[in-house]
Amino acid sequence: MFYVSKVSLFFFVLAWVDLFFSLIYKSLSLNLEAVWMIAVFGFIAHTIMSAMYQLIPNSQGRSLKFPQVSYIVFSLSLFASLFLYAGWFHYASYICALVSIIFFVHIFISVKNWGPVTVKFLGLSALYFLISSIFLLLSDLGYVPPQVAVHTLTLGFMLNAVMGTQLAWIPMLYMEALNVKYGIYLFYVSLLALPPFLFSFYILNYKFIALLSILPIAVVSYFLWIIYSVFSGRRMPKEIPLAVRYFILAMVFLPFGMLIGVLMAGNNLIPLLIRPHIDLLVYGFTATTIMGGVAHLYPRIVYGWMQSKGVNVSIQTLVDEVLLRKLLPYVTFSIFWMSFCDVMGDFFLYFSALPYIFLWLLFFKAVFLNSVLKSKVTS
């Protein structure tokens, strides 16, 4: 990794703060809109932006163009998060739209080679971020339903970014070849299948939404099959790397969360199932994927930064892998507990996020605090 994006570290920290604020709102059983706004347009968006600012220049083999712009994007994103925390969604929507425009242009001008399939997915993802933020502003002005903005970000921005990075990372970390044609086919399937489904939220006919759910389900099914082909084609037994274990666990939550969404839309069970739908897809699939990505990427960013300062340190010492391995079963328990409490409702809602908060505190210790303490010792 020749290029180290320092702004990525700031985005990582901001995303973690976003996550904890969404969990505080959730634990206090406050406005559900605030929960998904902070979790989606805060935690998810800022984590993926952080990753893109690291992955895009390294995929191009050259430094990011006008790196000062990334700090402007971060500063505006910080203000957007503060407005989200305060419940000032009107002001936050304007800032998010401005952030997405600057971010998209910055990413676009930094890409010279669009050939690799991962770069194609990341470029499409950045475009969806721009569209979702514009939809967020339009929803605040009353022109489109807010569900359009949320699902454009989760399915367009987030899912494409996840598929693109994992098509590169999982084969690389597992040391198995990926059939590149499969990845190209997946890109075009996603490109064609997601817009009609997202349009169904503009109409906001839930029967129609349930019917068109077959499109994102087909995209996800094809993606999961490609990942399965990487493991089924192995020539000899291999230990699955830690980051890949988190990715695999996250994929378990994905189909269940989508099926709950179909059931919720098709049978008018929105009040009952909206919370577990969010639990499985945002706090389950997306957050667990982010855990794996952060556990792999963050220590390498810190390592590159420390190397640039002349500090010799091993990547393995920057993360507590023993603790991260122990957290894997606890991830499943915390998501199950959260979904159970949210279905039960009433006073259970106040306890639904407690194990999950504890999980992230331990993850924060294993990844972030470990590297900070190590850097202080070696400096």
Short mmCIF file of C-alpha atoms in Angstrom, two decimals:
data_model
loop_
_atom_site.label_atom_id
_atom_site.label_comp_id
_atom_site.label_asym_id
_atom_site.label_seq_id
_atom_site.Cartn_x
_atom_site.Cartn_y
_atom_site.Cartn_z
CA MET A 1 0.00 0.00 0.00
CA PHE A 2 2.03 2.92 -1.31
CA TYR A 3 -0.49 5.70 -0.61
CA VAL A 4 -1.72 6.49 2.89
CA SER A 5 -4.80 8.67 3.18
CA LYS A 6 -4.59 10.47 6.52
CA VAL A 7 -8.14 11.77 6.15
CA SER A 8 -9.36 8.16 6.18
CA LEU A 9 -8.40 7.94 9.85
CA PHE A 10 -10.55 10.97 10.67
CA PHE A 11 -13.47 9.51 8.73
CA PHE A 12 -13.09 6.22 10.63
CA VAL A 13 -13.36 8.01 13.97
CA LEU A 14 -16.32 10.10 12.79
CA ALA A 15 -18.11 6.97 11.57
CA TRP A 16 -17.65 5.30 14.96
CA VAL A 17 -19.10 8.36 16.71
CA ASP A 18 -22.03 8.23 14.27
CA LEU A 19 -22.60 4.59 15.16
CA PHE A 20 -22.65 5.22 18.90
CA PHE A 21 -25.04 8.15 18.55
CA SER A 22 -27.43 6.00 16.51
CA LEU A 23 -27.24 3.31 19.22
CA ILE A 24 -27.89 5.89 21.95
CA TYR A 25 -31.00 7.06 20.10
CA LYS A 26 -32.00 3.43 19.67
CA SER A 27 -31.42 2.52 23.33
CA LEU A 28 -33.47 5.49 24.52
CA SER A 29 -36.22 4.48 22.07
CA LEU A 30 -36.18 7.94 20.55
CA ASN A 31 -37.14 8.95 17.01
CA LEU A 32 -36.62 5.93 14.72
CA GLU A 33 -35.99 8.31 11.82
CA ALA A 34 -33.00 9.73 13.70
CA VAL A 35 -31.65 6.20 14.21
CA TRP A 36 -31.55 5.27 10.54
CA MET A 37 -30.54 8.77 9.41
CA ILE A 38 -27.47 8.76 11.67
CA ALA A 39 -26.71 5.09 10.96
CA VAL A 40 -27.14 5.33 7.17
CA PHE A 41 -26.06 8.85 6.18
CA GLY A 42 -23.59 9.02 9.05
CA PHE A 43 -21.99 5.71 9.99
CA ILE A 44 -22.33 3.84 6.68
CA ALA A 45 -21.62 6.81 4.40
CA HIS A 46 -18.59 8.03 6.32
CA THR A 47 -17.05 4.56 6.62
CA ILE A 48 -17.30 3.93 2.88
CA MET A 49 -15.97 7.41 2.09
CA SER A 50 -13.05 6.67 4.39
CA ALA A 51 -12.33 3.42 2.57
CA MET A 52 -12.66 4.99 -0.88
CA TYR A 53 -10.16 7.70 -0.07
CA GLN A 54 -7.69 4.91 0.66
CA LEU A 55 -8.66 2.39 -2.03
CA ILE A 56 -9.09 4.65 -5.07
CA PRO A 57 -5.56 6.11 -5.17
CA ASN A 58 -4.01 2.70 -4.46
CA SER A 59 -6.06 1.10 -7.22
CA GLN A 60 -4.71 3.74 -9.62
CA GLY A 61 -1.09 3.50 -8.49
CA ARG A 62 -0.90 7.23 -7.94
CA SER A 63 -1.68 9.79 -5.26
CA LEU A 64 -5.11 11.31 -4.81
CA LYS A 65 -5.59 14.47 -6.86
CA PHE A 66 -5.93 17.64 -4.80
CA PRO A 67 -5.76 15.85 -1.42
CA GLN A 68 -6.73 19.09 0.35
CA VAL A 69 -10.24 18.62 -1.01
CA SER A 70 -10.64 15.48 1.11
CA TYR A 71 -10.25 17.58 4.27
CA ILE A 72 -12.96 19.96 3.04
CA VAL A 73 -15.20 16.93 2.49
CA PHE A 74 -14.43 15.70 6.00
CA SER A 75 -15.11 19.09 7.60
CA LEU A 76 -18.49 19.35 5.89
CA SER A 77 -19.27 15.73 6.84
CA LEU A 78 -18.50 16.56 10.47
CA PHE A 79 -21.01 19.41 10.39
CA ALA A 80 -23.58 17.12 8.75
CA SER A 81 -23.15 14.59 11.56
CA LEU A 82 -23.51 17.28 14.23
CA PHE A 83 -26.77 18.43 12.66
CA LEU A 84 -27.98 14.81 12.51
CA TYR A 85 -27.19 14.34 16.22
CA ALA A 86 -29.19 17.47 17.02
CA GLY A 87 -32.14 16.31 14.89
CA TRP A 88 -31.74 19.19 12.43
CA PHE A 89 -32.30 16.99 9.39
CA HIS A 90 -33.25 19.92 7.17
CA TYR A 91 -29.80 21.51 7.46
CA ALA A 92 -28.06 18.12 7.40
CA SER A 93 -29.69 17.25 4.07
CA TYR A 94 -28.28 20.36 2.40
CA ILE A 95 -24.78 19.65 3.70
CA CYS A 96 -24.98 15.97 2.70
CA ALA A 97 -25.92 17.01 -0.84
CA LEU A 98 -22.95 19.39 -1.01
CA VAL A 99 -20.62 16.73 0.44
CA SER A 100 -21.74 14.13 -2.10
CA ILE A 101 -21.19 16.48 -5.04
CA ILE A 102 -17.66 17.42 -3.97
CA PHE A 103 -16.82 13.81 -3.05
CA PHE A 104 -18.09 12.41 -6.37
CA VAL A 105 -16.16 14.96 -8.45
CA HIS A 106 -13.03 14.40 -6.36
CA ILE A 107 -13.22 10.61 -6.81
CA PHE A 108 -14.04 10.91 -10.52
CA ILE A 109 -11.07 13.14 -11.37
CA SER A 110 -8.74 10.88 -9.34
CA VAL A 111 -9.55 7.81 -11.45
CA LYS A 112 -7.62 7.32 -14.67
CA ASN A 113 -8.00 3.57 -15.15
CA TRP A 114 -11.61 2.34 -15.01
CA GLY A 115 -10.66 -1.15 -16.18
CA PRO A 116 -10.52 -3.14 -12.90
CA VAL A 117 -13.92 -4.44 -11.80
CA THR A 118 -13.40 -3.11 -8.28
CA VAL A 119 -12.89 0.41 -9.63
CA LYS A 120 -16.06 0.07 -11.71
CA PHE A 121 -18.03 -0.87 -8.59
CA LEU A 122 -16.53 1.96 -6.53
CA GLY A 123 -17.28 4.49 -9.27
CA LEU A 124 -20.89 3.30 -9.48
CA SER A 125 -21.07 3.39 -5.71
CA ALA A 126 -19.89 7.03 -5.60
CA LEU A 127 -22.53 7.93 -8.19
CA TYR A 128 -25.24 6.35 -6.04
CA PHE A 129 -23.98 8.33 -3.06
CA LEU A 130 -24.49 11.52 -5.05
CA ILE A 131 -27.99 10.43 -6.11
CA SER A 132 -28.99 9.29 -2.61
CA SER A 133 -27.93 12.61 -1.06
CA ILE A 134 -29.92 14.54 -3.65
CA PHE A 135 -32.91 12.31 -2.89
CA LEU A 136 -32.40 13.03 0.81
CA LEU A 137 -32.65 16.76 0.11
CA LEU A 138 -35.68 16.25 -2.14
CA SER A 139 -37.36 14.11 0.52
CA ASP A 140 -36.86 16.89 3.08
CA LEU A 141 -38.49 19.28 0.62
CA GLY A 142 -41.40 16.84 0.19
CA TYR A 143 -40.76 15.80 -3.41
CA VAL A 144 -39.82 12.15 -2.87
CA PRO A 145 -40.40 9.64 -0.05
CA PRO A 146 -37.44 9.32 2.36
CA GLN A 147 -37.37 5.58 1.68
CA VAL A 148 -35.99 6.37 -1.78
CA ALA A 149 -32.98 8.16 -0.29
CA VAL A 150 -32.29 5.48 2.33
CA HIS A 151 -32.44 2.52 -0.05
CA THR A 152 -30.47 4.35 -2.75
CA LEU A 153 -27.66 4.75 -0.25
CA THR A 154 -27.84 1.23 1.24
CA LEU A 155 -28.38 -0.71 -2.00
CA GLY A 156 -26.61 1.65 -4.38
CA PHE A 157 -23.77 3.22 -2.45
CA MET A 158 -23.14 0.61 0.23
CA LEU A 159 -23.89 -2.69 -1.56
CA ASN A 160 -21.90 -1.81 -4.68
CA ALA A 161 -18.94 -0.71 -2.56
CA VAL A 162 -19.09 -3.94 -0.54
CA MET A 163 -19.35 -6.15 -3.62
CA GLY A 164 -16.53 -4.33 -5.38
CA THR A 165 -14.08 -4.47 -2.50
CA GLN A 166 -14.88 -8.04 -1.48
CA LEU A 167 -14.45 -9.31 -5.04
CA ALA A 168 -10.87 -8.09 -4.67
CA TRP A 169 -10.16 -8.67 -0.98
CA ILE A 170 -11.59 -12.15 -0.37
CA PRO A 171 -9.68 -13.88 -3.21
CA MET A 172 -6.53 -11.91 -2.31
CA LEU A 173 -6.69 -12.69 1.43
CA TYR A 174 -7.70 -16.30 0.84
CA MET A 175 -5.09 -16.65 -1.92
CA GLU A 176 -7.49 -18.04 -4.50
CA ALA A 177 -8.21 -16.81 -8.01
CA LEU A 178 -11.43 -15.02 -8.92
CA ASN A 179 -13.10 -15.49 -12.27
CA VAL A 180 -12.98 -11.88 -13.46
CA LYS A 181 -15.80 -12.45 -15.92
CA TYR A 182 -18.11 -13.27 -13.02
CA GLY A 183 -17.27 -9.91 -11.44
CA ILE A 184 -17.94 -8.05 -14.69
CA TYR A 185 -21.28 -9.84 -15.11
CA LEU A 186 -22.19 -8.93 -11.52
CA PHE A 187 -21.41 -5.28 -12.20
CA TYR A 188 -23.80 -5.15 -15.14
CA VAL A 189 -26.47 -7.15 -13.30
CA SER A 190 -26.29 -4.61 -10.46
CA LEU A 191 -26.29 -1.72 -12.92
CA LEU A 192 -29.51 -2.97 -14.56
CA ALA A 193 -31.38 -4.52 -11.63
CA LEU A 194 -31.17 -1.92 -8.86
CA PRO A 195 -32.71 1.19 -10.56
CA PRO A 196 -36.17 -0.41 -11.17
CA PHE A 197 -36.32 -1.57 -7.57
CA LEU A 198 -35.33 1.86 -6.25
CA PHE A 199 -37.97 3.43 -8.50
CA SER A 200 -40.61 1.30 -6.75
CA PHE A 201 -39.95 3.28 -3.57
CA TYR A 202 -40.79 6.48 -5.42
CA ILE A 203 -44.22 5.05 -6.17
CA LEU A 204 -44.32 3.69 -2.59
CA ASN A 205 -46.66 0.83 -3.44
CA TYR A 206 -45.51 -1.86 -1.02
CA LYS A 207 -46.99 -4.72 -3.00
CA PHE A 208 -45.02 -3.50 -6.01
CA ILE A 209 -41.91 -3.13 -3.84
CA ALA A 210 -42.29 -6.72 -2.63
CA LEU A 211 -42.67 -7.93 -6.23
CA LEU A 212 -39.60 -6.08 -7.51
CA SER A 213 -37.54 -7.28 -4.53
CA ILE A 214 -36.64 -10.21 -6.74
CA LEU A 215 -34.18 -7.86 -8.51
CA PRO A 216 -31.86 -7.02 -5.56
CA ILE A 217 -32.27 -10.58 -4.30
CA ALA A 218 -30.98 -11.82 -7.68
CA VAL A 219 -27.99 -9.44 -7.44
CA VAL A 220 -27.15 -10.57 -3.92
CA SER A 221 -27.66 -14.26 -4.78
CA TYR A 222 -25.26 -13.99 -7.71
CA PHE A 223 -22.73 -12.17 -5.52
CA LEU A 224 -22.93 -14.85 -2.81
CA TRP A 225 -22.52 -17.56 -5.45
CA ILE A 226 -19.36 -15.87 -6.78
CA ILE A 227 -17.91 -15.72 -3.26
CA TYR A 228 -18.86 -19.36 -2.70
CA SER A 229 -17.03 -20.29 -5.93
CA VAL A 230 -13.83 -18.80 -4.49
CA PHE A 231 -13.97 -21.18 -1.51
CA SER A 232 -15.28 -24.21 -3.40
CA GLY A 233 -12.44 -23.92 -5.91
CA ARG A 234 -9.67 -24.10 -3.31
CA ARG A 235 -6.97 -26.63 -4.08
CA MET A 236 -6.18 -27.50 -0.47
CA PRO A 237 -7.58 -26.69 2.98
CA LYS A 238 -6.62 -23.20 4.12
CA GLU A 239 -7.21 -21.21 7.23
CA ILE A 240 -9.77 -18.48 6.60
CA PRO A 241 -8.24 -15.05 7.39
CA LEU A 242 -9.81 -13.06 10.21
CA ALA A 243 -11.19 -10.26 8.01
CA VAL A 244 -12.77 -12.82 5.67
CA ARG A 245 -14.46 -14.51 8.64
CA TYR A 246 -16.18 -11.23 9.44
CA PHE A 247 -17.19 -10.87 5.78
CA ILE A 248 -18.69 -14.36 5.73
CA LEU A 249 -20.58 -13.80 8.97
CA ALA A 250 -21.97 -10.56 7.56
CA MET A 251 -23.26 -12.41 4.49
CA VAL A 252 -25.36 -14.63 6.76
CA PHE A 253 -27.34 -11.58 7.92
CA LEU A 254 -27.87 -10.24 4.39
CA PRO A 255 -30.44 -12.71 2.95
CA PHE A 256 -32.43 -12.84 6.20
CA GLY A 257 -32.64 -9.05 6.35
CA MET A 258 -33.78 -8.88 2.72
CA LEU A 259 -36.40 -11.59 3.18
CA ILE A 260 -37.79 -9.76 6.21
CA GLY A 261 -38.03 -6.67 4.00
CA VAL A 262 -40.02 -8.61 1.38
CA LEU A 263 -42.30 -10.07 4.05
CA MET A 264 -42.74 -6.66 5.64
CA ALA A 265 -43.70 -4.98 2.36
CA GLY A 266 -45.84 -7.78 0.96
CA ASN A 267 -47.93 -8.36 4.10
CA ASN A 268 -48.12 -4.81 5.51
CA LEU A 269 -46.04 -5.70 8.58
CA ILE A 270 -43.97 -2.53 8.59
CA PRO A 271 -44.62 -1.48 12.22
CA LEU A 272 -43.66 -4.96 13.46
CA LEU A 273 -40.66 -5.75 11.25
CA ILE A 274 -39.06 -2.41 10.36
CA ARG A 275 -36.72 -2.55 13.37
CA PRO A 276 -35.38 -6.11 12.79
CA HIS A 277 -35.08 -5.24 9.09
CA ILE A 278 -32.76 -2.38 10.04
CA ASP A 279 -31.01 -4.52 12.67
CA LEU A 280 -30.08 -7.28 10.23
CA LEU A 281 -29.10 -5.12 7.26
CA VAL A 282 -27.53 -2.05 8.91
CA TYR A 283 -26.18 -3.30 12.25
CA GLY A 284 -25.82 -6.88 11.04
CA PHE A 285 -24.65 -7.14 7.43
CA THR A 286 -23.23 -3.65 6.89
CA ALA A 287 -21.62 -3.10 10.28
CA THR A 288 -20.10 -6.60 10.43
CA THR A 289 -18.69 -6.12 6.93
CA ILE A 290 -17.26 -2.81 8.11
CA MET A 291 -15.71 -4.59 11.09
CA GLY A 292 -13.86 -6.95 8.76
CA GLY A 293 -12.82 -4.13 6.46
CA VAL A 294 -11.62 -1.89 9.29
CA ALA A 295 -9.74 -4.77 10.96
CA HIS A 296 -7.87 -5.27 7.66
CA LEU A 297 -7.50 -1.69 6.40
CA TYR A 298 -7.07 0.49 9.49
CA PRO A 299 -3.86 -1.17 10.82
CA ARG A 300 -2.31 -0.88 7.37
CA ILE A 301 -3.13 2.82 7.18
CA VAL A 302 -1.56 3.35 10.61
CA TYR A 303 1.41 1.18 9.59
CA GLY A 304 2.00 3.26 6.45
CA TRP A 305 1.66 6.48 8.41
CA MET A 306 4.17 5.30 11.05
CA GLN A 307 6.59 4.09 8.38
CA SER A 308 6.48 7.54 6.78
CA LYS A 309 7.60 8.94 10.14
CA GLY A 310 10.49 6.48 10.32
CA VAL A 311 8.87 4.28 13.01
CA ASN A 312 9.38 0.55 12.47
CA VAL A 313 6.47 -1.54 13.69
CA SER A 314 4.76 -4.78 12.71
CA ILE A 315 1.20 -4.65 11.35
CA GLN A 316 0.25 -7.62 13.55
CA THR A 317 1.03 -5.61 16.70
CA LEU A 318 -1.36 -2.83 15.69
CA VAL A 319 -4.46 -4.97 16.13
CA ASP A 320 -5.51 -7.44 18.83
CA GLU A 321 -6.40 -10.43 16.64
CA VAL A 322 -7.00 -12.69 19.64
CA LEU A 323 -9.79 -10.40 20.88
CA LEU A 324 -11.20 -9.97 17.37
CA ARG A 325 -11.51 -13.76 17.00
CA LYS A 326 -13.31 -14.01 20.33
CA LEU A 327 -15.79 -11.33 19.24
CA LEU A 328 -17.09 -13.30 16.23
CA PRO A 329 -19.71 -15.39 18.12
CA TYR A 330 -20.65 -12.36 20.19
CA VAL A 331 -21.56 -10.51 16.97
CA THR A 332 -24.20 -13.14 16.21
CA PHE A 333 -25.59 -13.06 19.75
CA SER A 334 -25.81 -9.25 19.88
CA ILE A 335 -27.67 -9.04 16.55
CA PHE A 336 -30.03 -11.86 17.56
CA TRP A 337 -30.71 -10.15 20.91
CA MET A 338 -31.28 -6.79 19.21
CA SER A 339 -33.77 -8.26 16.72
CA PHE A 340 -35.58 -10.24 19.44
CA CYS A 341 -36.00 -7.19 21.69
CA ASP A 342 -37.15 -5.00 18.81
CA VAL A 343 -39.84 -7.51 17.83
CA MET A 344 -41.02 -7.82 21.44
CA GLY A 345 -41.22 -4.04 21.81
CA ASP A 346 -42.25 -2.13 24.96
CA PHE A 347 -39.55 -2.05 27.64
CA PHE A 348 -37.39 -4.54 25.68
CA LEU A 349 -36.50 -1.69 23.32
CA TYR A 350 -34.42 -0.02 26.03
CA PHE A 351 -32.17 -3.09 26.29
CA SER A 352 -31.94 -4.12 22.65
CA ALA A 353 -28.68 -2.29 21.84
CA LEU A 354 -26.77 -2.87 25.10
CA PRO A 355 -24.85 -6.05 24.06
CA TYR A 356 -24.18 -4.48 20.66
CA ILE A 357 -22.72 -1.33 22.25
CA PHE A 358 -20.46 -3.49 24.41
CA LEU A 359 -19.40 -5.40 21.27
CA TRP A 360 -18.29 -2.22 19.51
CA LEU A 361 -16.46 -0.95 22.58
CA LEU A 362 -14.41 -4.15 22.56
CA PHE A 363 -13.86 -3.87 18.81
CA PHE A 364 -12.77 -0.25 19.26
CA LYS A 365 -10.28 -1.43 21.89
CA ALA A 366 -8.94 -4.23 19.69
CA VAL A 367 -8.38 -2.06 16.63
CA PHE A 368 -8.15 1.60 17.51
CA LEU A 369 -6.79 1.75 21.07
CA ASN A 370 -4.31 -1.02 20.36
CA SER A 371 -2.73 0.94 17.51
CA VAL A 372 -2.74 4.23 19.44
CA LEU A 373 -0.99 2.67 22.44
CA LYS A 374 1.52 0.95 20.16
CA SER A 375 2.32 4.16 18.33
CA LYS A 376 2.95 5.95 21.63
CA VAL A 377 5.28 3.21 22.85
CA THR A 378 7.33 3.16 19.65
CA SER A 379 7.49 6.94 19.19
#
